[in-house]
XYZ file of C-alpha atoms in Angstrom:
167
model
C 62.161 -105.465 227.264
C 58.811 -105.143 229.139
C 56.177 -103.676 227.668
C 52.958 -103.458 228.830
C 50.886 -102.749 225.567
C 46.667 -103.400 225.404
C 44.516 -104.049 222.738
C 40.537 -103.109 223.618
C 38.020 -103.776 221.139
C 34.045 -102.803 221.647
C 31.811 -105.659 221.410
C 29.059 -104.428 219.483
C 25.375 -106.134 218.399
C 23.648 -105.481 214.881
C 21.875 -102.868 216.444
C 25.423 -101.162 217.542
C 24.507 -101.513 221.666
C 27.452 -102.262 223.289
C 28.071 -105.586 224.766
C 31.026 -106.124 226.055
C 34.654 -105.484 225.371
C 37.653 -107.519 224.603
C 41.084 -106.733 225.936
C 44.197 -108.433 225.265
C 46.913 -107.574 227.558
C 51.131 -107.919 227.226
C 52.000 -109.444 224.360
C 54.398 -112.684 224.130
C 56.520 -113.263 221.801
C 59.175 -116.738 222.050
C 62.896 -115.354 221.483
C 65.189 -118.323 221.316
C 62.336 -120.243 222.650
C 61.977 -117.908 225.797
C 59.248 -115.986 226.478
C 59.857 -111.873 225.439
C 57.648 -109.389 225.580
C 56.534 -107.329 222.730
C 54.426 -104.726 221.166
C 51.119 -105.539 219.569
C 50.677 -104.196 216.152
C 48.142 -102.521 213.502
C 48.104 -106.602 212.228
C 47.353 -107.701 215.982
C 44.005 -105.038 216.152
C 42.777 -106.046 213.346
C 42.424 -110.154 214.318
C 41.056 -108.747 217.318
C 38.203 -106.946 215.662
C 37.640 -109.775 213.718
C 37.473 -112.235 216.599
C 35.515 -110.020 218.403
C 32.605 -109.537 215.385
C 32.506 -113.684 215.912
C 32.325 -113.210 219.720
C 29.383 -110.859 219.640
C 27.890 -113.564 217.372
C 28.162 -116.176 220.075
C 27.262 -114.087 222.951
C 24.016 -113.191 221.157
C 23.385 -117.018 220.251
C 24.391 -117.648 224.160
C 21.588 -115.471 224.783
C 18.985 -116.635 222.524
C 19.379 -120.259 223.230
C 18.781 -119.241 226.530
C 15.485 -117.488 226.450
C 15.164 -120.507 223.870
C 15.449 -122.780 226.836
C 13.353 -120.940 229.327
C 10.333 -120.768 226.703
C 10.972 -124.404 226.457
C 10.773 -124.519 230.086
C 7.749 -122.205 230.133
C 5.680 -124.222 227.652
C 5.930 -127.764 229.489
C 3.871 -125.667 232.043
C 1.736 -123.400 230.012
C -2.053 -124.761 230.538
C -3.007 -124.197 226.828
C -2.055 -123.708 223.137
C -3.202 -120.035 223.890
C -0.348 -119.793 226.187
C 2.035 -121.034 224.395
C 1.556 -118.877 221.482
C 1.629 -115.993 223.849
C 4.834 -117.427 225.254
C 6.389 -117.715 221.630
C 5.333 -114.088 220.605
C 6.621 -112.781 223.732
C 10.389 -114.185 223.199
C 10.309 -113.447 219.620
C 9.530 -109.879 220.360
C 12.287 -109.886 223.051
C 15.056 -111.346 220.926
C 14.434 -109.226 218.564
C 13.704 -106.171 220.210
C 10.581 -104.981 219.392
C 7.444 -103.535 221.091
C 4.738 -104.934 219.188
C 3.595 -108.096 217.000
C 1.739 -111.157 215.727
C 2.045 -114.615 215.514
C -0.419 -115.832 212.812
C -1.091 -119.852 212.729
C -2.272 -120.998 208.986
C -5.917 -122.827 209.761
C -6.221 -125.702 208.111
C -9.551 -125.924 208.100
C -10.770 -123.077 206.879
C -7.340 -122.202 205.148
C -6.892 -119.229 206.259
C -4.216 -117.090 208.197
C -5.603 -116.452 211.433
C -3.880 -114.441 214.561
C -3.403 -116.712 217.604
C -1.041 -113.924 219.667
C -1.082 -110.194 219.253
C 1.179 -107.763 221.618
C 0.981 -103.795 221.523
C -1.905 -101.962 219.784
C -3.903 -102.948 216.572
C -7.088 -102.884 214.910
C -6.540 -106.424 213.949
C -7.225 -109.249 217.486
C -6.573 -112.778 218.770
C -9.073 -115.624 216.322
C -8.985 -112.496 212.846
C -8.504 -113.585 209.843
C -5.905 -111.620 208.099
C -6.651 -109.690 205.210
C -6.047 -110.917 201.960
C -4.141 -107.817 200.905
C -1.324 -107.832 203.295
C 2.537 -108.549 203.814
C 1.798 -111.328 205.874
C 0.054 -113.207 203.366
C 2.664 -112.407 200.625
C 5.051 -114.258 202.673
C 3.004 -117.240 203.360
C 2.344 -117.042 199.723
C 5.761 -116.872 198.786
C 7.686 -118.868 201.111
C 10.167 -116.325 201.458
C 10.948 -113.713 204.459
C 10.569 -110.644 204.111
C 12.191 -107.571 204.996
C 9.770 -104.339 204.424
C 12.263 -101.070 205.789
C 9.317 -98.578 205.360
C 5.437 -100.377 205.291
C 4.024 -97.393 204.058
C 5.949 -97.576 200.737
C 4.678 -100.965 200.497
C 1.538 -101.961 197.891
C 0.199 -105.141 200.266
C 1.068 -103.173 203.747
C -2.628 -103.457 205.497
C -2.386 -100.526 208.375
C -3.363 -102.560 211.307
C -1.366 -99.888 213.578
C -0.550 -96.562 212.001
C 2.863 -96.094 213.915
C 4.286 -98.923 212.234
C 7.234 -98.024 209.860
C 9.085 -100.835 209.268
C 8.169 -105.353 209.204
């Protein structure tokens, strides 16, 4: 008996962009404690799928604890805390895949939010002080993350950049 049966499973990201593919080829089965070929089955696809849901998770950590390592690398030679916030906001935006954003840095001082890196376009600019009413100051408020699907909906959503939907 020699079958030649495949299994292929898509490897696919939260955002459903394909990342790879898993293939298991020839399955082996001991007969009498010899090696045999045999068929996979429904059973067999389904581990796969499930392995394969863990797999894209570790590719995508892989990845992240890469760019991780090259901000890391980055920072040791960044000049200035400007930089470096720059640096950070850049490979946050990356890893998650978005075109614009802030990082805001809590001023101790003056307690207030202010906005130490900005990238894409906004009323709002580096040294503001973000508005009171606003998402981002619900969270620091809170403590909690937040997940806004549509900002417009939202009662604290300040409008910084009218061609953002979703925070």
């Amino acid at each position: 008996n020699i079958y030649h049966s495949v299994i292929g499973v898509p490897l696919l990201d939260r955002k459903d962009a394909l990342v790879g593919v898993l293939r298991a080829d020839n399955r082996m089965t001991l007969e009498s404690g010899v090696p045999s070929a045999a068929r996979f089955e429904p059973v067999h696809l389904h581990i796969a799928q499930i392995f394969a849901s863990k797999l894209v998770f570790l590719i995508e950590s892989m990845r992240a604890f890469a760019a991780f390592r090259s901000l890391m690398d980055n920072i040791d030679k960044s000049p200035d805390e400007r930089s470096i916030h720059d640096r950070l906001l850049d490979t946050t935006l990356q890893l998650l895949e978005c075109d614009r954003g802030h990082l805001l840095v809590w001023n101790e001082r003056t307690h207030e939010l202010v906005i130490s890196a900005c990238r894409g376009s906004s009323e709002i600019t580096i040294g503001d002080v973000v508005p009171d009413r606003s998402i981002s100051i619900g969270v620091l408020k809170s403590g909690e993350p937040a997940l806004i699907p549509d900002v417009t909906l939202h009662p604290a959503y300040y409008s910084a950049n009218p061609t953002t939907l979703s925070e």
